[in-house]
Amino acid sequence: MDSADSAGGTVPARVDPARADPPWRSSGTRLPPGDFGVVLATLRARRGWSVRELARRANVSDGQICNLESGLRNPTPAVAAACDAAFGAGGELAELAAPRRRGVPAEEVVEAGPVVAGYERVLRELKDIGRSTGPRFVTASLKSIIRILTDAGPLAVGAERAEIWRLVSTFAEYAGWMAQEAGNPAEALRWTNTAVRWGARGGDETVAAYALVRKAFIAQHRGDSGAAIGFAGQAAAHPAADPVIRAQAARRAAQAHARRGDAEACREALARFGSHTAEVVGGRAPHWGPRVENGNPRLIEASCMLSLCRFELAADLFAAELGAADLSAAERGLLPAVPADSNSQARFAVRRATALAGVGRLDDACQIIEATLPVIRRIDSATVRAELGGFVAQARTRGAGPGRLALIDASAAFAFG
């Protein structure tokens, strides 16, 4: 979730997944791409249903749903029709199963290649949902798919088996992010360690290096800057670390040094972040973590200045970068990227408000918080709530009037409640 964070923005009003129009109708397409199992998993993820919930609605067993979504079994006509009815797909989902039934006996085991490609698309969709709506709408789907893939892994052979374990490792790593966002750092660490184990089964050692970056972030939000710096150093020195992972480690180190009040060490870490980022610009997308070259180094610097209590400099940097929202598309294209997902937007908006409160511009700060609170409540992110707590602590030192005090109290109730 912590892509490089972002500013401003809103999230569409939440809709009850069970009452929403079928996803393919609202998106202007029919069914999402993929074979029957992948489409079934995608639709279930979009609805926020667990395997058990879909099985209940289709009146089939949990195991049947798992086998269908993993591609290990083909649907019978009756099961395909039942799943179609559960989603109100009007026969389209059942028809998707028909071509496979013509040439392949029902319940035959299929090869794992399409499973990997399909679930990579599902993971991208789940990440998009998680960035905009928070962990509660994706966690059940993540756990269900992890169960499906871990069941499928031992049944594949050769390179396909390794592919499945690498894929399930990425699901476990993202489940760790969502556990952290839900306010459960212990579960986040458990999923992170599991991702390392499963990645090793697939021959991917880079996940072990990236896991140290994740542990640095978890320690940072736990308030243990010393541990965060230690984990970031281990990540940068890990034999499997690539420039992307080293850049992410330097970023975590910079933010941890800033929270410690060590401006010189923070500056050196920011320089390393810039140097490693320059190594990967134009390269292929990293296997782990966000594209660091899409991060905005000045926003990261602004966040560090905020932690160092250099409020005026932080406010100026935030204003310069976040003002890009008022520019034309062509002008924005000349600036470093500002991630657009709602979680990051809320995080940076709160940081900007905290900096403004720090320089005595409490009215401006409260206007930002007032506009952002609905988004913060909707995504219900533990990391964003922690940022909101920082705003409350700063704002309460500024002698707010009754109207602003009510907003600060409401912010505190959500941040610490």
PDB file of C-alpha atoms in Angstrom, residues 58-325:
ATOM      1  CA  ALA A  58     -24.187 -22.127  -5.616  1.00  0.00           C
ATOM      2  CA  ASN A  59     -25.155 -25.052  -3.362  1.00  0.00           C
ATOM      3  CA  VAL A  60     -21.901 -26.905  -4.008  1.00  0.00           C
ATOM      4  CA  SER A  61     -18.983 -27.854  -1.754  1.00  0.00           C
ATOM      5  CA  ASP A  62     -16.056 -25.624  -0.841  1.00  0.00           C
ATOM      6  CA  GLY A  63     -13.756 -28.193  -2.405  1.00  0.00           C
ATOM      7  CA  GLN A  64     -15.546 -27.991  -5.760  1.00  0.00           C
ATOM      8  CA  ILE A  65     -15.062 -24.228  -5.872  1.00  0.00           C
ATOM      9  CA  CYS A  66     -11.361 -24.578  -4.985  1.00  0.00           C
ATOM     10  CA  ASN A  67     -10.835 -27.206  -7.697  1.00  0.00           C
ATOM     11  CA  LEU A  68     -12.611 -25.084 -10.314  1.00  0.00           C
ATOM     12  CA  GLU A  69     -10.718 -21.903  -9.487  1.00  0.00           C
ATOM     13  CA  SER A  70      -7.351 -23.672  -9.455  1.00  0.00           C
ATOM     14  CA  GLY A  71      -8.037 -25.198 -12.867  1.00  0.00           C
ATOM     15  CA  LEU A  72      -7.519 -28.666 -11.456  1.00  0.00           C
ATOM     16  CA  ARG A  73     -11.062 -29.655 -12.436  1.00  0.00           C
ATOM     17  CA  ASN A  74     -13.484 -28.678 -15.176  1.00  0.00           C
ATOM     18  CA  PRO A  75     -17.083 -27.805 -14.285  1.00  0.00           C
ATOM     19  CA  THR A  76     -19.960 -30.107 -14.966  1.00  0.00           C
ATOM     20  CA  PRO A  77     -22.936 -28.449 -16.717  1.00  0.00           C
ATOM     21  CA  ALA A  78     -24.884 -28.427 -13.460  1.00  0.00           C
ATOM     22  CA  VAL A  79     -22.088 -26.802 -11.432  1.00  0.00           C
ATOM     23  CA  ALA A  80     -21.395 -24.225 -14.161  1.00  0.00           C
ATOM     24  CA  ALA A  81     -25.079 -23.302 -14.212  1.00  0.00           C
ATOM     25  CA  ALA A  82     -25.191 -23.039 -10.429  1.00  0.00           C
ATOM     26  CA  CYS A  83     -22.200 -20.679 -10.370  1.00  0.00           C
ATOM     27  CA  ASP A  84     -23.729 -18.656 -13.182  1.00  0.00           C
ATOM     28  CA  ALA A  85     -26.935 -18.275 -11.179  1.00  0.00           C
ATOM     29  CA  ALA A  86     -25.042 -17.274  -8.035  1.00  0.00           C
ATOM     30  CA  PHE A  87     -23.549 -14.295  -9.861  1.00  0.00           C
ATOM     31  CA  GLY A  88     -26.642 -13.547 -11.932  1.00  0.00           C
ATOM     32  CA  ALA A  89     -24.532 -13.860 -15.068  1.00  0.00           C
ATOM     33  CA  GLY A  90     -27.481 -14.632 -17.341  1.00  0.00           C
ATOM     34  CA  GLY A  91     -25.919 -17.761 -18.810  1.00  0.00           C
ATOM     35  CA  GLU A  92     -22.641 -16.132 -19.847  1.00  0.00           C
ATOM     36  CA  LEU A  93     -20.552 -17.863 -17.196  1.00  0.00           C
ATOM     37  CA  ALA A  94     -22.125 -21.234 -17.998  1.00  0.00           C
ATOM     38  CA  GLU A  95     -21.465 -20.662 -21.692  1.00  0.00           C
ATOM     39  CA  LEU A  96     -17.814 -19.926 -20.937  1.00  0.00           C
ATOM     40  CA  ALA A  97     -17.508 -23.454 -19.542  1.00  0.00           C
ATOM     41  CA  ALA A  98     -19.104 -25.056 -22.605  1.00  0.00           C
ATOM     42  CA  PRO A  99     -16.090 -25.032 -24.976  1.00  0.00           C
ATOM     43  CA  ARG A 100     -13.992 -26.878 -22.418  1.00  0.00           C
ATOM     44  CA  ARG A 101     -16.689 -29.497 -21.928  1.00  0.00           C
ATOM     45  CA  ARG A 102     -16.859 -30.283 -25.635  1.00  0.00           C
ATOM     46  CA  GLY A 103     -13.371 -31.749 -25.835  1.00  0.00           C
ATOM     47  CA  VAL A 104     -12.422 -32.484 -22.256  1.00  0.00           C
ATOM     48  CA  PRO A 105     -14.206 -34.828 -19.875  1.00  0.00           C
ATOM     49  CA  ALA A 106     -15.595 -33.109 -16.805  1.00  0.00           C
ATOM     50  CA  GLU A 107     -13.467 -33.276 -13.656  1.00  0.00           C
ATOM     51  CA  GLU A 108     -10.222 -33.884 -15.616  1.00  0.00           C
ATOM     52  CA  VAL A 109      -7.041 -32.390 -14.158  1.00  0.00           C
ATOM     53  CA  VAL A 110      -5.690 -29.530 -16.336  1.00  0.00           C
ATOM     54  CA  GLU A 111      -2.200 -28.063 -16.697  1.00  0.00           C
ATOM     55  CA  ALA A 112      -1.029 -25.281 -14.376  1.00  0.00           C
ATOM     56  CA  GLY A 113       0.164 -22.705 -16.944  1.00  0.00           C
ATOM     57  CA  PRO A 114      -3.208 -20.962 -17.393  1.00  0.00           C
ATOM     58  CA  VAL A 115      -3.697 -20.971 -13.623  1.00  0.00           C
ATOM     59  CA  VAL A 116      -0.563 -18.880 -13.108  1.00  0.00           C
ATOM     60  CA  ALA A 117      -1.402 -16.369 -15.845  1.00  0.00           C
ATOM     61  CA  GLY A 118      -4.992 -16.077 -14.660  1.00  0.00           C
ATOM     62  CA  TYR A 119      -4.189 -15.586 -10.999  1.00  0.00           C
ATOM     63  CA  GLU A 120      -1.551 -12.987 -11.799  1.00  0.00           C
ATOM     64  CA  ARG A 121      -4.410 -10.953 -13.298  1.00  0.00           C
ATOM     65  CA  VAL A 122      -6.584 -11.657 -10.251  1.00  0.00           C
ATOM     66  CA  LEU A 123      -3.822 -10.404  -7.941  1.00  0.00           C
ATOM     67  CA  ARG A 124      -3.553  -7.174  -9.922  1.00  0.00           C
ATOM     68  CA  GLU A 125      -7.302  -6.690  -9.532  1.00  0.00           C
ATOM     69  CA  LEU A 126      -7.170  -7.400  -5.808  1.00  0.00           C
ATOM     70  CA  LYS A 127      -4.371  -4.870  -5.379  1.00  0.00           C
ATOM     71  CA  ASP A 128      -6.422  -2.243  -7.194  1.00  0.00           C
ATOM     72  CA  ILE A 129      -9.343  -2.983  -4.885  1.00  0.00           C
ATOM     73  CA  GLY A 130      -7.149  -2.937  -1.786  1.00  0.00           C
ATOM     74  CA  ARG A 131      -5.592   0.420  -2.661  1.00  0.00           C
ATOM     75  CA  SER A 132      -9.011   2.016  -2.977  1.00  0.00           C
ATOM     76  CA  THR A 133     -11.114   0.272  -0.339  1.00  0.00           C
ATOM     77  CA  GLY A 134      -8.746  -1.122   2.282  1.00  0.00           C
ATOM     78  CA  PRO A 135      -8.037  -4.652   3.505  1.00  0.00           C
ATOM     79  CA  ARG A 136     -11.502  -5.832   4.501  1.00  0.00           C
ATOM     80  CA  PHE A 137     -12.682  -6.285   0.899  1.00  0.00           C
ATOM     81  CA  VAL A 138      -9.730  -8.372  -0.266  1.00  0.00           C
ATOM     82  CA  THR A 139      -8.490 -10.411   2.706  1.00  0.00           C
ATOM     83  CA  ALA A 140     -11.011 -13.249   2.348  1.00  0.00           C
ATOM     84  CA  SER A 141     -10.258 -13.593  -1.367  1.00  0.00           C
ATOM     85  CA  LEU A 142      -6.512 -13.580  -0.757  1.00  0.00           C
ATOM     86  CA  LYS A 143      -6.730 -16.378   1.793  1.00  0.00           C
ATOM     87  CA  SER A 144      -9.034 -18.447  -0.413  1.00  0.00           C
ATOM     88  CA  ILE A 145      -6.749 -18.146  -3.434  1.00  0.00           C
ATOM     89  CA  ILE A 146      -3.679 -18.951  -1.340  1.00  0.00           C
ATOM     90  CA  ARG A 147      -5.415 -22.145  -0.231  1.00  0.00           C
ATOM     91  CA  ILE A 148      -6.225 -23.013  -3.843  1.00  0.00           C
ATOM     92  CA  LEU A 149      -2.669 -22.399  -5.066  1.00  0.00           C
ATOM     93  CA  THR A 150      -0.994 -24.283  -2.213  1.00  0.00           C
ATOM     94  CA  ASP A 151      -3.231 -27.246  -3.027  1.00  0.00           C
ATOM     95  CA  ALA A 152      -2.330 -26.961  -6.716  1.00  0.00           C
ATOM     96  CA  GLY A 153       1.427 -26.568  -6.192  1.00  0.00           C
ATOM     97  CA  PRO A 154       2.225 -30.194  -5.286  1.00  0.00           C
ATOM     98  CA  LEU A 155       0.129 -31.438  -8.222  1.00  0.00           C
ATOM     99  CA  ALA A 156       2.125 -29.506 -10.829  1.00  0.00           C
ATOM    100  CA  VAL A 157       5.442 -30.721 -12.183  1.00  0.00           C
ATOM    101  CA  GLY A 158       8.764 -29.206 -13.172  1.00  0.00           C
ATOM    102  CA  ALA A 159       8.906 -25.517 -14.040  1.00  0.00           C
ATOM    103  CA  GLU A 160       5.144 -25.146 -13.604  1.00  0.00           C
ATOM    104  CA  ARG A 161       5.392 -26.217  -9.973  1.00  0.00           C
ATOM    105  CA  ALA A 162       8.057 -23.556  -9.363  1.00  0.00           C
ATOM    106  CA  GLU A 163       5.853 -20.957 -11.077  1.00  0.00           C
ATOM    107  CA  ILE A 164       2.940 -21.753  -8.784  1.00  0.00           C
ATOM    108  CA  TRP A 165       5.085 -21.436  -5.651  1.00  0.00           C
ATOM    109  CA  ARG A 166       6.484 -18.112  -6.840  1.00  0.00           C
ATOM    110  CA  LEU A 167       2.949 -16.906  -7.509  1.00  0.00           C
ATOM    111  CA  VAL A 168       1.573 -18.026  -4.150  1.00  0.00           C
ATOM    112  CA  SER A 169       4.542 -16.270  -2.544  1.00  0.00           C
ATOM    113  CA  THR A 170       3.402 -12.963  -4.075  1.00  0.00           C
ATOM    114  CA  PHE A 171      -0.108 -13.571  -2.737  1.00  0.00           C
ATOM    115  CA  ALA A 172       1.321 -14.242   0.739  1.00  0.00           C
ATOM    116  CA  GLU A 173       3.429 -11.070   0.599  1.00  0.00           C
ATOM    117  CA  TYR A 174       0.353  -9.011  -0.304  1.00  0.00           C
ATOM    118  CA  ALA A 175      -1.647 -10.722   2.435  1.00  0.00           C
ATOM    119  CA  GLY A 176       1.051  -9.426   4.786  1.00  0.00           C
ATOM    120  CA  TRP A 177       0.492  -5.877   3.519  1.00  0.00           C
ATOM    121  CA  MET A 178      -3.226  -6.229   4.123  1.00  0.00           C
ATOM    122  CA  ALA A 179      -2.678  -7.622   7.621  1.00  0.00           C
ATOM    123  CA  GLN A 180      -0.549  -4.586   8.421  1.00  0.00           C
ATOM    124  CA  GLU A 181      -3.199  -2.279   7.005  1.00  0.00           C
ATOM    125  CA  ALA A 182      -5.757  -4.044   9.195  1.00  0.00           C
ATOM    126  CA  GLY A 183      -3.633  -3.271  12.254  1.00  0.00           C
ATOM    127  CA  ASN A 184      -2.216  -6.764  12.841  1.00  0.00           C
ATOM    128  CA  PRO A 185       1.602  -6.555  12.610  1.00  0.00           C
ATOM    129  CA  ALA A 186       2.080 -10.056  14.037  1.00  0.00           C
ATOM    130  CA  GLU A 187       0.026 -11.568  11.213  1.00  0.00           C
ATOM    131  CA  ALA A 188       1.839  -9.331   8.736  1.00  0.00           C
ATOM    132  CA  LEU A 189       5.165 -10.789   9.879  1.00  0.00           C
ATOM    133  CA  ARG A 190       3.774 -14.322   9.692  1.00  0.00           C
ATOM    134  CA  TRP A 191       2.654 -13.837   6.098  1.00  0.00           C
ATOM    135  CA  THR A 192       5.971 -12.182   5.204  1.00  0.00           C
ATOM    136  CA  ASN A 193       7.939 -15.138   6.565  1.00  0.00           C
ATOM    137  CA  THR A 194       5.603 -17.543   4.752  1.00  0.00           C
ATOM    138  CA  ALA A 195       6.197 -15.655   1.496  1.00  0.00           C
ATOM    139  CA  VAL A 196       9.940 -16.186   1.931  1.00  0.00           C
ATOM    140  CA  ARG A 197       9.468 -19.925   2.446  1.00  0.00           C
ATOM    141  CA  TRP A 198       7.181 -20.339  -0.562  1.00  0.00           C
ATOM    142  CA  GLY A 199       9.370 -18.128  -2.752  1.00  0.00           C
ATOM    143  CA  ALA A 200      12.347 -20.347  -1.965  1.00  0.00           C
ATOM    144  CA  ARG A 201      10.321 -23.382  -3.097  1.00  0.00           C
ATOM    145  CA  GLY A 202       9.916 -21.610  -6.426  1.00  0.00           C
ATOM    146  CA  GLY A 203      13.616 -20.768  -6.636  1.00  0.00           C
ATOM    147  CA  ASP A 204      13.143 -17.038  -5.909  1.00  0.00           C
ATOM    148  CA  GLU A 205      15.614 -15.746  -3.311  1.00  0.00           C
ATOM    149  CA  THR A 206      14.844 -12.042  -3.883  1.00  0.00           C
ATOM    150  CA  VAL A 207      11.729 -12.347  -1.726  1.00  0.00           C
ATOM    151  CA  ALA A 208      14.018 -12.961   1.263  1.00  0.00           C
ATOM    152  CA  ALA A 209      15.703  -9.607   0.618  1.00  0.00           C
ATOM    153  CA  TYR A 210      12.420  -7.798   0.056  1.00  0.00           C
ATOM    154  CA  ALA A 211      10.941  -9.328   3.207  1.00  0.00           C
ATOM    155  CA  LEU A 212      13.574  -7.415   5.188  1.00  0.00           C
ATOM    156  CA  VAL A 213      12.252  -4.180   3.654  1.00  0.00           C
ATOM    157  CA  ARG A 214       8.765  -5.182   4.738  1.00  0.00           C
ATOM    158  CA  LYS A 215      10.024  -5.917   8.240  1.00  0.00           C
ATOM    159  CA  ALA A 216      11.647  -2.473   8.327  1.00  0.00           C
ATOM    160  CA  PHE A 217       8.304  -0.897   7.454  1.00  0.00           C
ATOM    161  CA  ILE A 218       6.456  -2.924  10.094  1.00  0.00           C
ATOM    162  CA  ALA A 219       9.041  -1.923  12.717  1.00  0.00           C
ATOM    163  CA  GLN A 220       8.770   1.707  11.645  1.00  0.00           C
ATOM    164  CA  HIS A 221       5.009   1.731  12.216  1.00  0.00           C
ATOM    165  CA  ARG A 222       5.517  -0.043  15.519  1.00  0.00           C
ATOM    166  CA  GLY A 223       7.665   2.941  16.557  1.00  0.00           C
ATOM    167  CA  ASP A 224      10.937   0.990  16.662  1.00  0.00           C
ATOM    168  CA  SER A 225      13.189   3.127  14.451  1.00  0.00           C
ATOM    169  CA  GLY A 226      16.322   1.272  15.508  1.00  0.00           C
ATOM    170  CA  ALA A 227      14.910  -2.058  14.319  1.00  0.00           C
ATOM    171  CA  ALA A 228      13.692  -0.425  11.099  1.00  0.00           C
ATOM    172  CA  ILE A 229      17.196   0.877  10.354  1.00  0.00           C
ATOM    173  CA  GLY A 230      18.657  -2.534  11.115  1.00  0.00           C
ATOM    174  CA  PHE A 231      16.283  -4.391   8.813  1.00  0.00           C
ATOM    175  CA  ALA A 232      16.816  -1.820   6.040  1.00  0.00           C
ATOM    176  CA  GLY A 233      20.582  -2.315   6.311  1.00  0.00           C
ATOM    177  CA  GLN A 234      20.196  -6.090   6.131  1.00  0.00           C
ATOM    178  CA  ALA A 235      17.991  -5.754   3.052  1.00  0.00           C
ATOM    179  CA  ALA A 236      20.493  -3.530   1.253  1.00  0.00           C
ATOM    180  CA  ALA A 237      23.331  -5.958   2.040  1.00  0.00           C
ATOM    181  CA  HIS A 238      21.423  -9.135   1.151  1.00  0.00           C
ATOM    182  CA  PRO A 239      23.098 -11.096  -1.687  1.00  0.00           C
ATOM    183  CA  ALA A 240      19.809 -11.327  -3.589  1.00  0.00           C
ATOM    184  CA  ALA A 241      18.986  -7.605  -3.316  1.00  0.00           C
ATOM    185  CA  ASP A 242      18.635  -5.838  -6.664  1.00  0.00           C
ATOM    186  CA  PRO A 243      18.654  -2.036  -7.201  1.00  0.00           C
ATOM    187  CA  VAL A 244      14.889  -1.883  -6.619  1.00  0.00           C
ATOM    188  CA  ILE A 245      15.154  -3.561  -3.229  1.00  0.00           C
ATOM    189  CA  ARG A 246      18.178  -1.452  -2.262  1.00  0.00           C
ATOM    190  CA  ALA A 247      16.244   1.706  -3.190  1.00  0.00           C
ATOM    191  CA  GLN A 248      13.295   0.608  -1.075  1.00  0.00           C
ATOM    192  CA  ALA A 249      15.648  -0.196   1.808  1.00  0.00           C
ATOM    193  CA  ALA A 250      17.257   3.242   1.576  1.00  0.00           C
ATOM    194  CA  ARG A 251      13.847   4.865   1.671  1.00  0.00           C
ATOM    195  CA  ARG A 252      12.884   2.991   4.835  1.00  0.00           C
ATOM    196  CA  ALA A 253      16.237   3.899   6.396  1.00  0.00           C
ATOM    197  CA  ALA A 254      15.753   7.589   5.549  1.00  0.00           C
ATOM    198  CA  GLN A 255      12.334   7.684   7.175  1.00  0.00           C
ATOM    199  CA  ALA A 256      13.532   5.796  10.262  1.00  0.00           C
ATOM    200  CA  HIS A 257      16.559   8.099  10.701  1.00  0.00           C
ATOM    201  CA  ALA A 258      14.223  11.090  10.396  1.00  0.00           C
ATOM    202  CA  ARG A 259      11.985   9.747  13.139  1.00  0.00           C
ATOM    203  CA  ARG A 260      15.072   9.354  15.288  1.00  0.00           C
ATOM    204  CA  GLY A 261      15.971  12.991  14.632  1.00  0.00           C
ATOM    205  CA  ASP A 262      19.213  12.139  12.788  1.00  0.00           C
ATOM    206  CA  ALA A 263      19.128  14.621   9.896  1.00  0.00           C
ATOM    207  CA  GLU A 264      22.570  13.734   8.522  1.00  0.00           C
ATOM    208  CA  ALA A 265      21.887   9.997   8.349  1.00  0.00           C
ATOM    209  CA  CYS A 266      18.509  10.753   6.790  1.00  0.00           C
ATOM    210  CA  ARG A 267      20.163  12.903   4.104  1.00  0.00           C
ATOM    211  CA  GLU A 268      22.655  10.133   3.298  1.00  0.00           C
ATOM    212  CA  ALA A 269      19.873   7.550   3.006  1.00  0.00           C
ATOM    213  CA  LEU A 270      17.876   9.839   0.711  1.00  0.00           C
ATOM    214  CA  ALA A 271      20.965  10.156  -1.502  1.00  0.00           C
ATOM    215  CA  ARG A 272      21.249   6.365  -1.659  1.00  0.00           C
ATOM    216  CA  PHE A 273      17.566   6.148  -2.536  1.00  0.00           C
ATOM    217  CA  GLY A 274      18.100   8.537  -5.458  1.00  0.00           C
ATOM    218  CA  SER A 275      21.197   6.681  -6.636  1.00  0.00           C
ATOM    219  CA  HIS A 276      19.570   3.233  -6.586  1.00  0.00           C
ATOM    220  CA  THR A 277      16.399   4.586  -8.194  1.00  0.00           C
ATOM    221  CA  ALA A 278      18.482   5.954 -11.082  1.00  0.00           C
ATOM    222  CA  GLU A 279      19.795   2.431 -11.695  1.00  0.00           C
ATOM    223  CA  VAL A 280      16.324   1.035 -12.404  1.00  0.00           C
ATOM    224  CA  VAL A 281      14.684   3.818 -14.442  1.00  0.00           C
ATOM    225  CA  GLY A 282      13.531   2.327 -17.717  1.00  0.00           C
ATOM    226  CA  GLY A 283      14.042  -1.223 -16.509  1.00  0.00           C
ATOM    227  CA  ARG A 284      11.415  -3.909 -16.315  1.00  0.00           C
ATOM    228  CA  ALA A 285       8.828  -3.894 -13.554  1.00  0.00           C
ATOM    229  CA  PRO A 286      10.238  -5.296 -10.289  1.00  0.00           C
ATOM    230  CA  HIS A 287       9.063  -8.646  -9.065  1.00  0.00           C
ATOM    231  CA  TRP A 288       8.664  -7.299  -5.531  1.00  0.00           C
ATOM    232  CA  GLY A 289       7.270  -3.991  -4.376  1.00  0.00           C
ATOM    233  CA  PRO A 290       6.189  -0.885  -6.303  1.00  0.00           C
ATOM    234  CA  ARG A 291       8.084   0.646  -9.199  1.00  0.00           C
ATOM    235  CA  VAL A 292      10.460   2.905  -7.285  1.00  0.00           C
ATOM    236  CA  GLU A 293      11.047   5.155 -10.295  1.00  0.00           C
ATOM    237  CA  ASN A 294       7.357   6.035 -10.156  1.00  0.00           C
ATOM    238  CA  GLY A 295       7.865   7.352  -6.640  1.00  0.00           C
ATOM    239  CA  ASN A 296       8.217  11.067  -6.051  1.00  0.00           C
ATOM    240  CA  PRO A 297      11.521  11.682  -4.239  1.00  0.00           C
ATOM    241  CA  ARG A 298      10.490  15.172  -3.164  1.00  0.00           C
ATOM    242  CA  LEU A 299       7.394  13.813  -1.445  1.00  0.00           C
ATOM    243  CA  ILE A 300       9.548  11.263   0.321  1.00  0.00           C
ATOM    244  CA  GLU A 301      11.915  14.066   1.322  1.00  0.00           C
ATOM    245  CA  ALA A 302       8.940  16.125   2.528  1.00  0.00           C
ATOM    246  CA  SER A 303       7.822  13.216   4.697  1.00  0.00           C
ATOM    247  CA  CYS A 304      11.300  12.983   6.201  1.00  0.00           C
ATOM    248  CA  MET A 305      11.350  16.735   6.896  1.00  0.00           C
ATOM    249  CA  LEU A 306       8.013  16.361   8.654  1.00  0.00           C
ATOM    250  CA  SER A 307       9.437  13.637  10.907  1.00  0.00           C
ATOM    251  CA  LEU A 308      12.417  15.918  11.628  1.00  0.00           C
ATOM    252  CA  CYS A 309       9.923  18.649  12.667  1.00  0.00           C
ATOM    253  CA  ARG A 310      11.136  20.922   9.884  1.00  0.00           C
ATOM    254  CA  PHE A 311       7.558  21.920   9.282  1.00  0.00           C
ATOM    255  CA  GLU A 312       8.098  24.934   7.030  1.00  0.00           C
ATOM    256  CA  LEU A 313      10.329  23.059   4.589  1.00  0.00           C
ATOM    257  CA  ALA A 314       7.968  20.065   4.652  1.00  0.00           C
ATOM    258  CA  ALA A 315       4.947  22.298   3.979  1.00  0.00           C
ATOM    259  CA  ASP A 316       6.731  23.972   1.060  1.00  0.00           C
ATOM    260  CA  LEU A 317       7.747  20.637  -0.479  1.00  0.00           C
ATOM    261  CA  PHE A 318       4.239  19.213  -0.115  1.00  0.00           C
ATOM    262  CA  ALA A 319       2.729  22.361  -1.636  1.00  0.00           C
ATOM    263  CA  ALA A 320       5.106  22.258  -4.599  1.00  0.00           C
ATOM    264  CA  GLU A 321       4.464  18.601  -5.391  1.00  0.00           C
ATOM    265  CA  LEU A 322       0.822  18.199  -4.486  1.00  0.00           C
ATOM    266  CA  GLY A 323      -0.077  21.319  -6.420  1.00  0.00           C
ATOM    267  CA  ALA A 324       0.474  19.172  -9.516  1.00  0.00           C
ATOM    268  CA  ALA A 325      -3.215  18.241  -9.265  1.00  0.00           C
TER     269      ALA A 325
END
